[in-house]
Amino acid sequence: MTIDKADFQLQEEHCFDWLKPLGEVFCVFDQQDSGNISFGVEKDGQKYFVKYAGAKPIDFTGNPEEAMERLRKAVPVYESLAHPHVIMLLDHFSTKEGYVLVFEWFEGECLHSHWSFGGKAKYTNPLSPFYRFKKLSIEKRLKALDAIFAFHAYVEAQEYVAIDFYDGSILYDFENDEIKICDIDFYQKSPSVNDRGEHFWGAYRSKSPEEFQLGAPIDSITNVFNLGAIAFGLLGGEMDHSYAKWETSSGLYDVAIKAVEEDRQKRYATVKEFYHAWSLELEGKRMKITKKTERLT
């Protein structure tokens, strides 16, 4: 199909007349397996991100009705967890055949843009957002991680648990060095339970052991693992948790490695506790750098 300036694929024809009042379509994200298809639209010089469920995207094997229901349930999540580090929900409404969420547009690039840089290209292509992010200074990456951790401490404080958070949920604006989280649709009130077994939502490289076990608790301790895994993805060897692959201090490594313990009881008990330990180590690292600089001058 073609709408305005964008071409995309679906499994079958679908009516998108409801898009016209929202503006001109300039890009489409049509390769998601969630059942959603998303559009970048522009109206009167303002850009918006529009997420829609009701059609059958090319990589979707589920029921559009279920995708629509999930999108409806996401509305109170975005309203309850509104935060400076999350893209802002502006509007939502039903159409004849589906459901729509309208967000503010953020000029960031997805760190897991599998539609453009799939497989090894994510890690090796110099144009890949993930590759470029990994080439940023340690300080810039630590700042991005701090935003991620701060938001998830807020999620915990609101008595929610993060579900399906991985590097595909992270947008990074390389021009302004700003980060946003773009996808919290599956976040739920805490505690939650793994009701899908090994197919529970999330990326294999950042899921905790309980996110593969039917009936296992999904809670703050789970999220501690997820955040530790993200830290290894952005500062280390991703699923290789060895210190040899770690790019910053040993103190921060100790915090991260505790977070990704296979045994739940050996991890930090809460995201707040994990974030506090991380922040203390980070502050200590910066003080050492400051003192070293003072001695040199």
GROMACS .gro file of C-alpha atoms in nm:
model
  297
    1MET     CA    1   0.000   0.000   0.000
    2THR     CA    2   0.101   0.364  -0.047
    3ILE     CA    3  -0.016   0.658   0.162
    4ASP     CA    4   0.121   1.004   0.079
    5LYS     CA    5   0.504   0.967   0.078
    6ALA     CA    6   0.521   0.620   0.230
    7ASP     CA    7   0.504   0.264   0.094
    8PHE     CA    8   0.435  -0.031   0.322
    9GLN     CA    9   0.313  -0.390   0.325
   10LEU     CA   10   0.019  -0.568   0.489
   11GLN     CA   11  -0.118  -0.919   0.464
   12GLU     CA   12  -0.444  -0.780   0.325
   13GLU     CA   13  -0.610  -0.455   0.219
   14HIS     CA   14  -0.711  -0.216   0.496
   15CYS     CA   15  -0.880   0.125   0.512
   16PHE     CA   16  -0.670   0.409   0.651
   17ASP     CA   17  -0.900   0.703   0.568
   18TRP     CA   18  -0.894   0.801   0.935
   19LEU     CA   19  -0.527   0.901   0.891
   20LYS     CA   20  -0.599   1.192   0.655
   21PRO     CA   21  -0.714   1.442   0.921
   22LEU     CA   22  -0.401   1.371   1.125
   23GLY     CA   23  -0.164   1.495   0.855
   24GLU     CA   24   0.063   1.376   0.576
   25VAL     CA   25   0.231   1.039   0.626
   26PHE     CA   26   0.609   1.059   0.580
   27CYS     CA   27   0.716   0.719   0.715
   28VAL     CA   28   0.571   0.383   0.820
   29PHE     CA   29   0.689   0.114   1.063
   30ASP     CA   30   0.524  -0.199   0.927
   31GLN     CA   31   0.751  -0.485   1.038
   32GLN     CA   32   0.637  -0.533   1.398
   33ASP     CA   33   0.515  -0.868   1.528
   34SER     CA   34   0.293  -0.707   1.794
   35GLY     CA   35   0.006  -0.646   1.552
   36ASN     CA   36   0.062  -0.270   1.550
   37ILE     CA   37   0.155  -0.059   1.251
   38SER     CA   38   0.288   0.290   1.316
   39PHE     CA   39   0.307   0.609   1.110
   40GLY     CA   40   0.504   0.930   1.119
   41VAL     CA   41   0.267   1.211   1.018
   42GLU     CA   42   0.310   1.585   0.982
   43LYS     CA   43   0.047   1.858   1.003
   44ASP     CA   44   0.103   2.233   1.007
   45GLY     CA   45   0.474   2.183   1.062
   46GLN     CA   46   0.422   1.952   1.362
   47LYS     CA   47   0.515   1.583   1.356
   48TYR     CA   48   0.335   1.303   1.538
   49PHE     CA   49   0.385   0.930   1.594
   50VAL     CA   50   0.066   0.732   1.532
   51LYS     CA   51   0.030   0.371   1.652
   52TYR     CA   52  -0.257   0.163   1.514
   53ALA     CA   53  -0.398  -0.186   1.574
   54GLY     CA   54  -0.665  -0.347   1.358
   55ALA     CA   55  -0.478  -0.429   1.038
   56LYS     CA   56  -0.262  -0.736   0.969
   57PRO     CA   57   0.104  -0.631   0.945
   58ILE     CA   58   0.328  -0.850   0.734
   59ASP     CA   59   0.505  -1.012   1.034
   60PHE     CA   60   0.194  -1.050   1.253
   61THR     CA   61   0.057  -1.400   1.317
   62GLY     CA   62  -0.202  -1.313   1.584
   63ASN     CA   63  -0.557  -1.182   1.597
   64PRO     CA   64  -0.610  -0.810   1.517
   65GLU     CA   65  -0.887  -0.795   1.779
   66GLU     CA   66  -0.638  -0.897   2.048
   67ALA     CA   67  -0.388  -0.637   1.925
   68MET     CA   68  -0.662  -0.374   1.944
   69GLU     CA   69  -0.749  -0.472   2.299
   70ARG     CA   70  -0.383  -0.454   2.403
   71LEU     CA   71  -0.357  -0.105   2.256
   72ARG     CA   72  -0.672   0.008   2.440
   73LYS     CA   73  -0.530  -0.126   2.767
   74ALA     CA   74  -0.207   0.066   2.704
   75VAL     CA   75  -0.382   0.404   2.735
   76PRO     CA   76  -0.407   0.411   3.117
   77VAL     CA   77  -0.047   0.285   3.135
   78TYR     CA   78   0.082   0.586   2.940
   79GLU     CA   79  -0.140   0.816   3.145
   80SER     CA   80  -0.022   0.671   3.479
   81LEU     CA   81   0.345   0.657   3.380
   82ALA     CA   82   0.376   0.991   3.201
   83HIS     CA   83   0.740   1.095   3.245
   84PRO     CA   84   1.000   1.321   3.077
   85HIS     CA   85   1.186   1.013   2.949
   86VAL     CA   86   0.881   0.857   2.776
   87ILE     CA   87   0.716   0.979   2.457
   88MET     CA   88   0.396   1.161   2.545
   89LEU     CA   89   0.052   1.024   2.461
   90LEU     CA   90  -0.154   1.306   2.312
   91ASP     CA   91  -0.475   1.138   2.197
   92HIS     CA   92  -0.645   0.803   2.141
   93PHE     CA   93  -0.963   0.696   1.963
   94SER     CA   94  -1.149   0.413   1.790
   95THR     CA   95  -1.189   0.382   1.415
   96LYS     CA   96  -1.431   0.164   1.221
   97GLU     CA   97  -1.181  -0.121   1.211
   98GLY     CA   98  -0.924  -0.048   1.480
   99TYR     CA   99  -0.778   0.163   1.757
  100VAL     CA  100  -0.533   0.456   1.744
  101LEU     CA  101  -0.283   0.614   1.982
  102VAL     CA  102  -0.127   0.950   1.888
  103PHE     CA  103   0.205   1.049   2.046
  104GLU     CA  104   0.443   1.340   2.031
  105TRP     CA  105   0.719   1.288   1.773
  106PHE     CA  106   1.073   1.246   1.897
  107GLU     CA  107   1.369   1.284   1.660
  108GLY     CA  108   1.541   0.973   1.788
  109GLU     CA  109   1.657   0.648   1.631
  110CYS     CA  110   1.563   0.306   1.764
  111LEU     CA  111   1.860   0.113   1.905
  112HIS     CA  112   1.712  -0.212   1.773
  113SER     CA  113   1.599  -0.105   1.425
  114HIS     CA  114   1.571  -0.460   1.292
  115TRP     CA  115   1.379  -0.342   0.983
  116SER     CA  116   1.690  -0.160   0.858
  117PHE     CA  117   1.979  -0.330   1.038
  118GLY     CA  118   1.882  -0.687   1.113
  119GLY     CA  119   2.112  -0.960   1.238
  120LYS     CA  120   2.484  -0.882   1.244
  121ALA     CA  121   2.428  -0.546   1.074
  122LYS     CA  122   2.296  -0.409   1.403
  123TYR     CA  123   2.641  -0.458   1.555
  124THR     CA  124   2.870  -0.407   1.255
  125ASN     CA  125   2.715  -0.154   1.016
  126PRO     CA  126   2.850   0.197   1.089
  127LEU     CA  127   2.506   0.339   1.001
  128SER     CA  128   2.325   0.124   1.257
  129PRO     CA  129   2.192   0.328   1.552
  130PHE     CA  130   2.311   0.061   1.796
  131TYR     CA  131   2.662   0.060   1.644
  132ARG     CA  132   2.674   0.440   1.659
  133PHE     CA  133   2.548   0.445   2.017
  134LYS     CA  134   2.821   0.202   2.122
  135LYS     CA  135   3.076   0.441   1.971
  136LEU     CA  136   2.959   0.726   2.193
  137SER     CA  137   3.168   0.825   2.494
  138ILE     CA  138   3.119   0.632   2.817
  139GLU     CA  139   2.981   0.948   2.979
  140LYS     CA  140   2.708   0.989   2.718
  141ARG     CA  141   2.609   0.626   2.749
  142LEU     CA  142   2.604   0.649   3.127
  143LYS     CA  143   2.379   0.953   3.101
  144ALA     CA  144   2.139   0.757   2.876
  145LEU     CA  145   2.138   0.465   3.120
  146ASP     CA  146   2.066   0.700   3.409
  147ALA     CA  147   1.752   0.820   3.228
  148ILE     CA  148   1.643   0.459   3.176
  149PHE     CA  149   1.705   0.367   3.539
  150ALA     CA  150   1.538   0.682   3.672
  151PHE     CA  151   1.224   0.611   3.472
  152HIS     CA  152   1.203   0.252   3.591
  153ALA     CA  153   1.250   0.359   3.951
  154TYR     CA  154   0.948   0.582   3.888
  155VAL     CA  155   0.761   0.288   3.733
  156GLU     CA  156   0.825   0.089   4.050
  157ALA     CA  157   0.715   0.378   4.271
  158GLN     CA  158   0.386   0.388   4.079
  159GLU     CA  159   0.345   0.016   4.160
  160TYR     CA  160   0.392  -0.097   3.803
  161VAL     CA  161   0.623  -0.359   3.655
  162ALA     CA  162   0.800  -0.321   3.320
  163ILE     CA  163   0.716  -0.587   3.063
  164ASP     CA  164   0.871  -0.615   2.716
  165PHE     CA  165   1.135  -0.352   2.784
  166TYR     CA  166   1.447  -0.403   2.572
  167ASP     CA  167   1.677  -0.199   2.345
  168GLY     CA  168   1.398  -0.181   2.085
  169SER     CA  169   1.212   0.040   2.333
  170ILE     CA  170   1.494   0.298   2.336
  171LEU     CA  171   1.516   0.598   2.104
  172TYR     CA  172   1.832   0.809   2.093
  173ASP     CA  173   1.867   1.156   1.943
  174PHE     CA  174   2.232   1.167   1.834
  175GLU     CA  175   2.222   1.539   1.756
  176ASN     CA  176   2.104   1.645   2.101
  177ASP     CA  177   2.221   1.342   2.303
  178GLU     CA  178   1.873   1.284   2.438
  179ILE     CA  179   1.696   0.956   2.508
  180LYS     CA  180   1.329   0.855   2.517
  181ILE     CA  181   1.150   0.530   2.585
  182CYS     CA  182   0.893   0.470   2.316
  183ASP     CA  183   0.706   0.153   2.405
  184ILE     CA  184   0.552   0.076   2.746
  185ASP     CA  185   0.234  -0.082   2.613
  186PHE     CA  186   0.271  -0.405   2.813
  187TYR     CA  187   0.368  -0.257   3.149
  188GLN     CA  188   0.131  -0.381   3.419
  189LYS     CA  189   0.037  -0.323   3.779
  190SER     CA  190   0.278  -0.509   4.006
  191PRO     CA  191   0.310  -0.791   4.086
  192SER     CA  192   0.242  -0.978   3.764
  193VAL     CA  193   0.287  -1.337   3.647
  194ASN     CA  194   0.439  -1.499   3.340
  195ASP     CA  195   0.130  -1.626   3.159
  196ARG     CA  196   0.306  -1.713   2.831
  197GLY     CA  197   0.593  -1.935   2.939
  198GLU     CA  198   0.907  -1.911   2.726
  199HIS     CA  199   0.719  -1.686   2.481
  200PHE     CA  200   0.666  -1.416   2.743
  201TRP     CA  201   0.709  -1.067   2.600
  202GLY     CA  202   1.064  -0.937   2.566
  203ALA     CA  203   1.393  -0.991   2.387
  204TYR     CA  204   1.587  -1.309   2.461
  205ARG     CA  205   1.907  -1.112   2.525
  206SER     CA  206   1.755  -0.912   2.812
  207LYS     CA  207   1.493  -1.144   2.965
  208SER     CA  208   1.534  -1.285   3.314
  209PRO     CA  209   1.507  -1.660   3.381
  210GLU     CA  210   1.154  -1.615   3.519
  211GLU     CA  211   1.047  -1.459   3.191
  212PHE     CA  212   1.086  -1.805   3.036
  213GLN     CA  213   0.894  -1.989   3.309
  214LEU     CA  214   0.515  -2.023   3.302
  215GLY     CA  215   0.361  -1.903   3.627
  216ALA     CA  216   0.679  -1.734   3.754
  217PRO     CA  217   0.650  -1.394   3.927
  218ILE     CA  218   0.720  -1.085   3.719
  219ASP     CA  219   0.807  -0.809   3.962
  220SER     CA  220   1.069  -0.557   4.073
  221ILE     CA  221   1.335  -0.827   4.103
  222THR     CA  222   1.261  -0.921   3.741
  223ASN     CA  223   1.304  -0.559   3.637
  224VAL     CA  224   1.637  -0.541   3.819
  225PHE     CA  225   1.759  -0.819   3.588
  226ASN     CA  226   1.617  -0.641   3.280
  227LEU     CA  227   1.799  -0.318   3.368
  228GLY     CA  228   2.123  -0.499   3.441
  229ALA     CA  229   2.095  -0.673   3.105
  230ILE     CA  230   2.042  -0.337   2.934
  231ALA     CA  231   2.354  -0.206   3.109
  232PHE     CA  232   2.555  -0.498   2.968
  233GLY     CA  233   2.404  -0.432   2.626
  234LEU     CA  234   2.502  -0.065   2.623
  235LEU     CA  235   2.829  -0.081   2.817
  236GLY     CA  236   2.951  -0.437   2.781
  237GLY     CA  237   2.924  -0.759   2.583
  238GLU     CA  238   2.544  -0.785   2.592
  239MET     CA  239   2.483  -1.154   2.682
  240ASP     CA  240   2.854  -1.197   2.751
  241HIS     CA  241   2.866  -1.068   3.108
  242SER     CA  242   3.243  -1.102   3.144
  243TYR     CA  243   3.444  -0.815   3.289
  244ALA     CA  244   3.670  -0.835   2.981
  245LYS     CA  245   3.387  -0.691   2.771
  246TRP     CA  246   3.288  -0.426   3.027
  247GLU     CA  247   3.385  -0.071   2.927
  248THR     CA  248   3.368   0.124   3.250
  249SER     CA  249   3.457   0.090   3.619
  250SER     CA  250   3.480  -0.230   3.820
  251GLY     CA  251   3.241  -0.082   4.077
  252LEU     CA  252   2.966  -0.038   3.818
  253TYR     CA  253   3.041  -0.386   3.687
  254ASP     CA  254   2.984  -0.528   4.036
  255VAL     CA  255   2.642  -0.359   4.049
  256ALA     CA  256   2.545  -0.479   3.703
  257ILE     CA  257   2.660  -0.839   3.758
  258LYS     CA  258   2.460  -0.863   4.080
  259ALA     CA  259   2.153  -0.739   3.893
  260VAL     CA  260   2.172  -1.023   3.639
  261GLU     CA  261   2.215  -1.309   3.887
  262GLU     CA  262   2.028  -1.619   3.769
  263ASP     CA  263   1.906  -1.671   4.126
  264ARG     CA  264   1.640  -1.406   4.197
  265GLN     CA  265   1.726  -1.398   4.566
  266LYS     CA  266   2.082  -1.284   4.491
  267ARG     CA  267   1.974  -0.977   4.293
  268TYR     CA  268   1.882  -0.637   4.433
  269ALA     CA  269   1.535  -0.658   4.586
  270THR     CA  270   1.403  -0.346   4.415
  271VAL     CA  271   1.481  -0.117   4.123
  272LYS     CA  272   1.522   0.165   4.375
  273GLU     CA  273   1.793  -0.033   4.557
  274PHE     CA  274   1.968  -0.118   4.229
  275TYR     CA  275   1.953   0.243   4.106
  276HIS     CA  276   2.085   0.370   4.441
  277ALA     CA  277   2.381   0.130   4.431
  278TRP     CA  278   2.453   0.227   4.070
  279SER     CA  279   2.433   0.599   4.148
  280LEU     CA  280   2.668   0.567   4.446
  281GLU     CA  281   2.929   0.387   4.235
  282LEU     CA  282   2.885   0.638   3.954
  283GLU     CA  283   2.937   0.929   4.192
  284GLY     CA  284   3.247   0.762   4.334
  285LYS     CA  285   3.382   0.710   3.982
  286ARG     CA  286   3.331   1.078   3.899
  287MET     CA  287   3.495   1.193   4.222
  288LYS     CA  288   3.804   0.983   4.142
  289ILE     CA  289   3.823   1.140   3.795
  290THR     CA  290   3.785   1.489   3.943
  291LYS     CA  291   4.060   1.430   4.201
  292LYS     CA  292   4.291   1.287   3.935
  293THR     CA  293   4.228   1.592   3.713
  294GLU     CA  294   4.297   1.828   4.006
  295ARG     CA  295   4.631   1.657   4.074
  296LEU     CA  296   4.731   1.688   3.711
  297THR     CA  297   4.653   2.060   3.708
   0.00000   0.00000   0.00000
